[in-house]
Structure formats: C-alpha cells, structure tokens
Amino acid sequence: MNVLLINDTRAELNPGCQATVSELITFVKANGNDVNLNIMAHGESYEIYKTPDLYYTSVKVQLKNLITRIGNKLNFFNKAKDRSKSLNFKTWKHIALNEISEVIKAKIANADLVLVNMEGTIHNNGRGGLALLGLAYYAKSQGKKVAMVNGSYQNMSKKITLEVLSKIEFLSVREVKSYNYLKRSLSQVHLIPDFAFKANINEVFKNIDGIIKDDENKKCLYTVGVLGAFPNQKNGINLDQITQHVNEIKQLGYKPYYLKIENAENAIETYLKDLAVNTISYNSDLKYANIGTLISKFDLLVTGRYHIGIFGLMSKVKTLFLPSNTYKIEGLLKMINREQLLIENDNIISSFNASDKKEQIEIDDLISMESYNNFGEFLRKL
C-alpha cells in the first residue's frame, strides 16, 4: 500500500514534533499492509495560500476595525489587532483544486492513502490549516482515500470543515475540546490520544550530569511555550510575566531551569541569564527519545508547551500547564480528568496549591492505549 504522509514536522527541533511523527509512522507501518511510505514535509504548498484575496471583511467588521485603529492612535487600546477576517470559500476552493504543484499532484496520484498529520496547525483559519485541508480536498477530488489524524481543531471555517471532513474516510483528534467542537457538525470523529504518548522517552542521556547539578535543592523545569516565544500575539507572555513566574517558582522552594525549544526564545534566554536562571537548549544531546530522562531529574515541571507537558505526565513528574495559543492543553487536561493542573490567572503558587498533590501519575490510568485501535483497524482494512 502506498501511503503519502502529509505534514512531516520532524524538521522542527521541537521534541513533540519528533515524537509524534516518528510514532505515527511506526504505527502505520505496523498496521498497514506492506506499506510504502512517501513523505511531504511541513510547509509544502503553504505558499499558495498567501494571497490576500483569500479573506474578505464585512462592512460591520470594517467599522469595528476602524474604531480599533482610532482607539489605538488615541491609546485607548493595547496591542489591538484585526482578528475578524472571514474566509473566502470560493478562493480557497480554487486554490486547492488548481494551484497545487505538479510534483504534489503526482505524489497524491501515486498514493492509495493520503494521510494528513494535523499536528498543531488547524486553527483560526491559519494558512497552515487551510493548506492541509486543501490537500485533503484535492486528494478527495481525485478519488483518493484520505485520513486526517492527531491534531487539534479550532475556529475554522464551518463551510470548509463540512466540505472536507465530512467526505474523508477517517478523522481523529487528540483531545476532547476539539472532539466536542467537531461532533457538533460531524458524525464520524474519533478521539485518539496524541501519538507522542506511545513514544519511548527514557533513553540514556549521556551528558545530563553536565546540565543538571545534583544538589539538595528541589528543581523546576520551566518553559513558557509559543505565547512567550511570540509575546505580541493574543494572551502573549511578556518578560514581566516571566519574571513573576520565576519568582513564584522560587517562592515555592524550587530552583528554576528554563527549557528553550526554539530560537525565537533567545531573548528569554538572555533575559533569564541576568536572573541567574540557567537555560537548557534542545540540541543534539537532547532529543525526544531521552527527554523523559531529563524531565525526571526535576521535581516540578511548569510548561506552556503541550507536548512537553505530555512528557512530564509520562515521566511521573508533577506538571503544571500554562495556557497555549489554542485550547489543546485545556482539551488534553479535560480528556485525562486533570483540569486542576492548568495554571489559572497566571498565578503558579495558587495553582500549585490547588492542583493534585499526587506526584506520581500513572499515564496508563489517564489514557487508554486501546483508543488507537480504531485507526489500526482502519489501516488493516485498506
């Protein structure tokens, strides 16, 4: 069976991307019949959706935006942005059916199954999500079987959602908020935990003693995630808030270390150096296969990154979650009945005191590995 995997995110250093795609590929090969895998990297075909014609703005929204711009000039608002653009369905459909490259069309033509990794992209009519849905839509127009798995789904065009997701052969999301969102309009949606849960993350970390000092102090691994890496977005986390977090971690009696995932966090690393907080970078020595070994060296994990939080739970380390740029963290915690682990009102101390005091969390008690069988059965029947 020829399988085309769309959206291979392993070019990203992010350990969640590495773990998710690696385990997804392993699962497909183990359950499919004589699988021949072809891969499309993250970002392929995204560029064709850059046209401004893809969006239109109603008169009501234009008036709202005018008031916002005037308010900004008069300093009535802080960091107000136009987030009210609506999607032009006809333009999206034309792009999806006519502007995909011949190379990609050939890959789809050669596939028995087009498998879309939805990881982290399909929300708020963003270009990445529109591109993935466009590729699925084109594949269906060519009579191909299509599966879309392992993502969160939020605030997308209802018309595109129904046009694409109601026609594909298999659909699953990784947390319950996305599941409930889609179940309102679709009958066939599966809830399958993130494939990162299936990863072995406890391999030997050769240089760990040079990074973490074994002393008598309790230690906390802290990472703010995309809201800190890109603080100008809605609900972004600025350096003052990071200072507050660090101080609260110290007040709880923990020595903080910062985990940097991407270069966009360089400014945070520099800033924290002045606060005497050491940074651990995700480099060639640290990979998803041994990140559990790293996390296990800590007594507390505070994270705004969804996958790092998953790895914390898998490592049986007390984990608190900061909100992210979508509701994927809230959906994960609701799914595993650990909503009390979400940091409320940006206050780590009060959230720590209100959270589950149990340090050891058995991951098998939180998710059912049998949930993956729905996808495995689908693959075996192809």
Coordinates of C-alpha atoms in Angstrom, one line a residue:
M1 CA 0.0 0.0 0.0
N2 CA 1.4 3.4 -1.0
V3 CA 0.8 5.9 1.8
L4 CA 1.5 9.6 1.4
L5 CA 2.1 11.3 4.8
I6 CA 1.5 15.0 4.6
N7 CA 2.9 17.4 7.1
D8 CA 6.1 15.7 8.4
T9 CA 7.1 18.1 11.2
R10 CA 10.3 16.4 12.1
A11 CA 12.3 19.2 10.5
E12 CA 11.4 21.1 13.7
L13 CA 13.6 20.6 16.7
N14 CA 10.6 20.5 18.9
P15 CA 10.6 17.1 20.7
G16 CA 6.8 16.9 20.4
C17 CA 7.0 17.0 16.6
Q18 CA 9.8 14.5 16.5
A19 CA 7.9 12.0 18.8
T20 CA 4.5 12.4 17.2
V21 CA 5.5 11.8 13.6
S22 CA 8.0 9.1 14.4
E23 CA 5.4 7.1 16.4
L24 CA 2.7 7.8 13.8
I25 CA 4.9 6.3 11.0
T26 CA 5.8 3.3 13.2
F27 CA 2.0 2.7 13.8
V28 CA 1.1 3.0 10.1
K29 CA 3.8 0.6 9.1
A30 CA 2.9 -1.9 11.8
N31 CA -0.9 -1.9 10.9
G32 CA -0.9 -1.2 7.2
N33 CA -0.4 -3.9 4.6
D34 CA 3.1 -3.8 3.1
V35 CA 3.3 0.0 3.5
N36 CA 5.4 2.0 1.1
L37 CA 5.7 5.5 2.7
N38 CA 6.2 8.7 0.8
I39 CA 6.5 12.0 2.8
M40 CA 5.7 15.6 2.3
A41 CA 7.5 17.9 4.7
H42 CA 5.8 20.5 6.9
G43 CA 5.1 23.7 4.9
E44 CA 4.8 22.2 1.5
S45 CA 2.1 24.1 -0.6
Y46 CA 1.5 26.7 2.2
E47 CA 2.8 29.5 -0.1
I48 CA -0.1 29.2 -2.5
Y49 CA -2.4 30.4 0.3
K50 CA -0.6 33.7 0.9
T51 CA -2.9 35.7 -1.4
P52 CA -4.9 38.5 0.3
D53 CA -7.9 37.5 -1.8
L54 CA -8.4 34.5 0.5
Y55 CA -10.1 36.7 3.0
Y56 CA -12.9 39.3 2.9
T57 CA -14.1 41.7 5.5
S58 CA -17.7 42.6 6.0
V59 CA -18.9 46.2 6.5
K60 CA -19.6 45.5 10.1
V61 CA -16.1 44.2 10.7
Q62 CA -14.6 47.1 8.7
L63 CA -16.4 49.6 11.0
K64 CA -15.1 47.7 14.1
N65 CA -11.6 47.7 12.7
L66 CA -11.8 51.5 12.0
I67 CA -12.9 52.1 15.6
T68 CA -10.0 49.9 16.8
R69 CA -7.4 51.8 14.7
I70 CA -8.7 55.2 16.0
G71 CA -8.6 53.8 19.6
N72 CA -5.0 52.7 19.1
K73 CA -4.0 56.1 17.9
L74 CA -5.6 57.6 21.0
N75 CA -4.1 54.9 23.2
F76 CA -7.5 53.6 24.2
F77 CA -6.5 50.0 23.4
N78 CA -3.3 48.0 24.0
K79 CA -2.0 45.8 21.1
A80 CA -5.4 45.6 19.4
K81 CA -5.3 43.7 16.2
D82 CA -7.6 42.7 13.4
R83 CA -8.6 39.1 14.1
S84 CA -12.0 39.3 12.4
K85 CA -11.2 38.4 8.8
S86 CA -13.6 35.9 7.2
L87 CA -12.6 33.3 4.7
N88 CA -13.5 33.5 1.0
F89 CA -14.5 29.9 0.4
K90 CA -14.6 30.2 -3.4
T91 CA -11.0 31.5 -3.5
W92 CA -9.9 28.7 -1.1
K93 CA -11.6 26.0 -3.3
H94 CA -10.0 27.4 -6.5
I95 CA -6.5 27.4 -4.9
A96 CA -7.0 23.8 -3.5
L97 CA -8.1 22.4 -6.9
N98 CA -6.0 24.4 -9.3
E99 CA -2.8 25.7 -7.8
I100 CA -1.2 22.7 -6.1
S101 CA 2.2 21.9 -7.8
E102 CA 2.5 19.2 -10.4
V103 CA 5.0 17.4 -8.1
I104 CA 2.5 17.3 -5.3
K105 CA -0.3 16.2 -7.6
A106 CA 1.9 13.3 -8.8
K107 CA 2.6 12.2 -5.2
I108 CA -1.2 12.2 -4.5
A109 CA -1.9 10.3 -7.7
N110 CA 0.5 7.6 -6.7
A111 CA -1.0 7.2 -3.2
D112 CA -3.5 4.6 -2.1
L113 CA -4.0 6.5 1.1
V114 CA -3.3 10.2 1.8
L115 CA -2.6 10.6 5.5
V116 CA -2.6 14.1 6.9
N117 CA -0.8 14.7 10.2
M118 CA -3.0 17.6 11.6
E119 CA -0.5 18.3 14.4
G120 CA -0.7 21.8 15.7
T121 CA -1.9 23.7 12.6
I122 CA -5.6 23.6 12.0
H123 CA -7.0 26.6 13.9
N124 CA -8.3 30.1 13.4
N125 CA -8.3 29.9 9.5
G126 CA -4.5 30.0 9.6
R127 CA -2.6 29.3 6.4
G128 CA -1.1 26.0 7.5
G129 CA -4.5 24.6 8.4
L130 CA -6.1 25.8 5.1
A131 CA -3.2 24.2 3.2
L132 CA -3.7 20.8 4.9
L133 CA -7.4 20.9 4.4
G134 CA -6.8 22.0 0.8
L135 CA -4.5 19.0 0.1
A136 CA -7.1 16.7 1.6
Y137 CA -9.8 18.3 -0.5
Y138 CA -7.8 17.9 -3.7
A139 CA -7.0 14.3 -2.9
K140 CA -10.7 13.5 -2.5
S141 CA -11.4 15.2 -5.8
Q142 CA -9.0 12.7 -7.3
G143 CA -10.9 9.8 -5.7
K144 CA -8.3 9.0 -3.1
K145 CA -8.8 7.6 0.4
V146 CA -7.9 10.3 2.9
A147 CA -7.3 10.1 6.7
M148 CA -6.6 13.1 8.9
V149 CA -5.3 12.3 12.4
N150 CA -3.5 13.6 15.5
G151 CA -4.5 17.2 15.6
S152 CA -6.4 19.9 17.4
Y153 CA -9.1 21.7 15.5
Q154 CA -10.5 25.1 16.5
N155 CA -12.3 28.1 15.0
M156 CA -12.1 27.1 11.3
S157 CA -14.5 28.0 8.5
K158 CA -17.6 25.9 9.0
K159 CA -18.1 25.6 5.3
I160 CA -14.6 24.2 4.7
T161 CA -14.9 22.0 7.7
L162 CA -18.0 20.3 6.4
E163 CA -16.8 20.3 2.8
V164 CA -13.6 18.4 3.7
L165 CA -14.1 16.5 6.9
S166 CA -17.5 15.0 6.1
K167 CA -16.0 13.4 2.9
I168 CA -12.8 11.8 4.2
E169 CA -12.6 8.2 5.2
F170 CA -11.1 8.6 8.7
L171 CA -10.8 11.5 11.1
S172 CA -9.4 11.7 14.6
V173 CA -8.4 14.4 17.0
R174 CA -6.1 14.2 20.0
E175 CA -8.0 16.0 22.8
V176 CA -11.6 16.3 23.9
K177 CA -12.3 20.0 23.2
S178 CA -11.5 19.5 19.5
Y179 CA -13.6 16.3 19.6
N180 CA -16.6 18.1 21.0
Y181 CA -16.2 21.0 18.6
L182 CA -16.3 18.7 15.6
K183 CA -19.0 16.4 16.9
R184 CA -21.4 19.3 16.7
S185 CA -21.4 19.1 12.9
L186 CA -19.8 15.7 12.1
S187 CA -21.0 12.2 12.9
Q188 CA -17.7 10.3 12.3
V189 CA -14.9 11.7 14.6
H190 CA -12.6 9.6 16.7
L191 CA -10.9 10.7 19.9
I192 CA -7.4 9.2 19.9
P193 CA -4.7 10.4 22.3
D194 CA -1.6 12.1 20.8
F195 CA 0.8 9.6 19.2
A196 CA 3.5 11.2 21.4
F197 CA 2.1 9.1 24.3
K198 CA 3.3 6.0 22.6
A199 CA 7.0 7.2 22.4
N200 CA 9.8 5.8 24.5
I201 CA 11.3 9.0 26.0
N202 CA 13.6 7.4 28.6
E203 CA 16.8 6.5 26.7
V204 CA 20.2 7.2 28.3
F205 CA 21.1 10.9 28.3
K206 CA 24.9 10.8 28.2
N207 CA 25.7 14.4 29.2
I208 CA 22.9 15.0 31.7
D209 CA 25.2 15.4 34.7
G210 CA 26.8 18.4 33.0
I211 CA 23.5 20.1 32.6
I212 CA 21.7 19.4 35.9
K213 CA 23.5 19.7 39.1
D214 CA 22.5 17.2 41.7
D215 CA 22.2 19.2 44.9
E216 CA 19.8 19.4 47.8
N217 CA 17.6 22.0 46.2
K218 CA 14.3 21.0 44.6
K219 CA 14.4 21.8 40.9
C220 CA 11.7 23.1 38.5
L221 CA 11.9 22.9 34.7
Y222 CA 10.1 25.9 33.2
T223 CA 9.1 26.7 29.6
V224 CA 6.6 29.3 28.5
G225 CA 5.9 28.0 25.0
V226 CA 4.7 29.8 21.9
L227 CA 2.9 32.6 23.9
G228 CA 6.3 33.5 25.4
A229 CA 8.3 32.9 22.2
F230 CA 5.9 35.3 20.3
P231 CA 4.6 37.6 23.1
N232 CA 2.8 40.1 20.7
Q233 CA 0.0 37.6 19.9
K234 CA -3.2 37.5 21.9
N235 CA -2.5 36.4 25.5
G236 CA 1.2 36.6 24.9
I237 CA 3.5 36.2 27.9
N238 CA 6.0 39.1 28.3
L239 CA 9.2 39.3 30.2
D240 CA 7.5 40.9 33.3
Q241 CA 5.2 37.8 33.5
I242 CA 8.2 35.5 33.0
T243 CA 9.9 37.3 36.0
Q244 CA 6.7 36.8 38.0
H245 CA 6.7 33.1 37.1
V246 CA 10.4 32.7 38.1
N247 CA 9.9 34.4 41.4
E248 CA 6.8 32.3 42.2
I249 CA 8.7 29.1 41.4
K250 CA 11.4 30.2 43.8
Q251 CA 8.9 31.1 46.5
L252 CA 7.6 27.5 46.2
G253 CA 11.1 26.4 47.1
Y254 CA 12.3 25.3 43.7
K255 CA 15.4 26.2 41.8
P256 CA 14.2 27.1 38.2
Y257 CA 15.8 26.0 35.0
Y258 CA 14.5 27.2 31.6
L259 CA 13.9 24.8 28.7
K260 CA 14.4 26.6 25.3
I261 CA 12.8 24.8 22.4
E262 CA 13.2 27.3 19.5
N263 CA 15.4 30.3 18.5
A264 CA 12.5 32.6 19.0
E265 CA 13.2 32.2 22.7
N266 CA 16.7 33.6 22.5
A267 CA 15.6 36.9 24.1
I268 CA 14.1 34.9 27.0
E269 CA 17.3 33.0 27.5
T270 CA 19.4 36.3 27.6
Y271 CA 16.9 37.9 30.0
L272 CA 16.9 34.9 32.4
K273 CA 20.6 34.8 32.4
D274 CA 20.5 38.1 34.3
L275 CA 18.1 36.5 36.8
A276 CA 20.6 33.7 37.4
V277 CA 18.4 31.1 35.7
N278 CA 20.2 28.5 33.6
T279 CA 18.8 27.6 30.2
I280 CA 18.7 24.1 28.7
S281 CA 18.7 24.1 24.9
Y282 CA 17.1 21.5 22.8
N283 CA 20.2 20.4 20.8
S284 CA 21.9 17.3 19.5
D285 CA 22.4 15.9 23.0
L286 CA 18.8 16.3 24.0
K287 CA 16.2 14.6 21.8
Y288 CA 12.7 13.3 22.2
A289 CA 14.0 9.8 23.0
N290 CA 15.7 10.9 26.1
I291 CA 13.7 14.0 27.1
G292 CA 11.9 11.9 29.8
T293 CA 15.3 11.2 31.3
L294 CA 15.9 14.9 31.6
I295 CA 12.5 15.7 32.9
S296 CA 12.8 13.0 35.6
K297 CA 15.7 14.9 37.1
F298 CA 13.2 17.6 38.2
D299 CA 10.7 17.8 41.0
L300 CA 8.3 20.1 39.2
L301 CA 7.5 21.0 35.5
V302 CA 5.8 24.2 34.5
T303 CA 5.1 24.4 30.8
G304 CA 3.1 26.2 28.2
R305 CA 4.1 23.6 25.6
Y306 CA 1.5 20.9 25.1
H307 CA 4.0 18.0 24.2
I308 CA 6.4 18.9 27.0
G309 CA 3.5 18.6 29.4
I310 CA 2.7 15.2 28.0
F311 CA 6.3 14.1 28.5
G312 CA 6.1 15.4 32.1
L313 CA 3.0 13.3 32.8
M314 CA 4.7 10.3 31.2
S315 CA 7.7 10.9 33.4
K316 CA 5.6 10.9 36.6
V317 CA 6.8 14.4 37.5
K318 CA 4.3 16.9 39.0
T319 CA 3.3 19.0 36.0
L320 CA 1.5 22.3 35.8
F321 CA 0.3 23.7 32.5
L322 CA 0.3 27.3 31.3
P323 CA -2.3 28.1 28.6
S324 CA -1.2 27.9 25.0
N325 CA -2.2 29.7 21.8
T326 CA -5.1 27.2 21.3
Y327 CA -7.3 25.2 23.6
K328 CA -5.2 22.0 23.0
I329 CA -3.9 22.0 26.6
E330 CA -7.3 22.5 28.1
G331 CA -8.6 19.8 25.9
L332 CA -5.9 17.4 27.0
L333 CA -6.4 18.0 30.7
K334 CA -10.2 17.6 30.3
M335 CA -9.6 14.3 28.5
I336 CA -7.5 12.9 31.3
N337 CA -9.5 14.4 34.1
R338 CA -6.7 16.6 35.3
E339 CA -8.1 20.1 34.7
Q340 CA -6.8 21.3 38.1
L341 CA -3.2 21.2 36.6
L342 CA -3.9 24.3 34.5
I343 CA -2.4 27.5 35.9
E344 CA -5.2 29.9 36.4
N345 CA -4.9 33.7 36.3
D346 CA -1.2 33.5 35.6
N347 CA -0.6 32.5 39.3
I348 CA 1.7 29.5 39.7
I349 CA 1.6 29.5 43.5
S350 CA -2.2 29.3 43.8
S351 CA -2.5 26.8 41.0
F352 CA 0.2 24.7 42.7
N353 CA -1.7 24.7 45.9
A354 CA -5.0 23.8 44.2
S355 CA -3.6 21.1 42.0
D356 CA -3.5 17.4 42.5
K357 CA -0.8 16.8 45.2
K358 CA -0.1 13.3 43.9
E359 CA 3.5 13.4 42.4
Q360 CA 3.3 10.0 40.7
I361 CA 0.8 9.9 37.8
E362 CA 0.3 6.6 36.1
I363 CA -0.2 7.5 32.4
D364 CA -2.0 4.2 31.7
D365 CA -4.6 5.3 34.2
L366 CA -5.1 8.6 32.3
I367 CA -5.4 7.4 28.7
S368 CA -6.5 4.2 27.0
M369 CA -4.0 2.7 24.6
E370 CA -6.9 0.8 23.2
S371 CA -8.1 4.1 21.7
Y372 CA -5.5 3.7 18.9
N373 CA -7.2 0.5 17.7
N374 CA -9.8 2.4 15.7
F375 CA -7.1 3.8 13.5
G376 CA -5.3 0.5 13.4
E377 CA -8.5 -1.3 12.3
F378 CA -9.0 1.3 9.5
L379 CA -5.5 0.7 8.2
R380 CA -5.8 -3.0 8.3
K381 CA -9.0 -2.9 6.2
L382 CA -7.4 -0.9 3.4

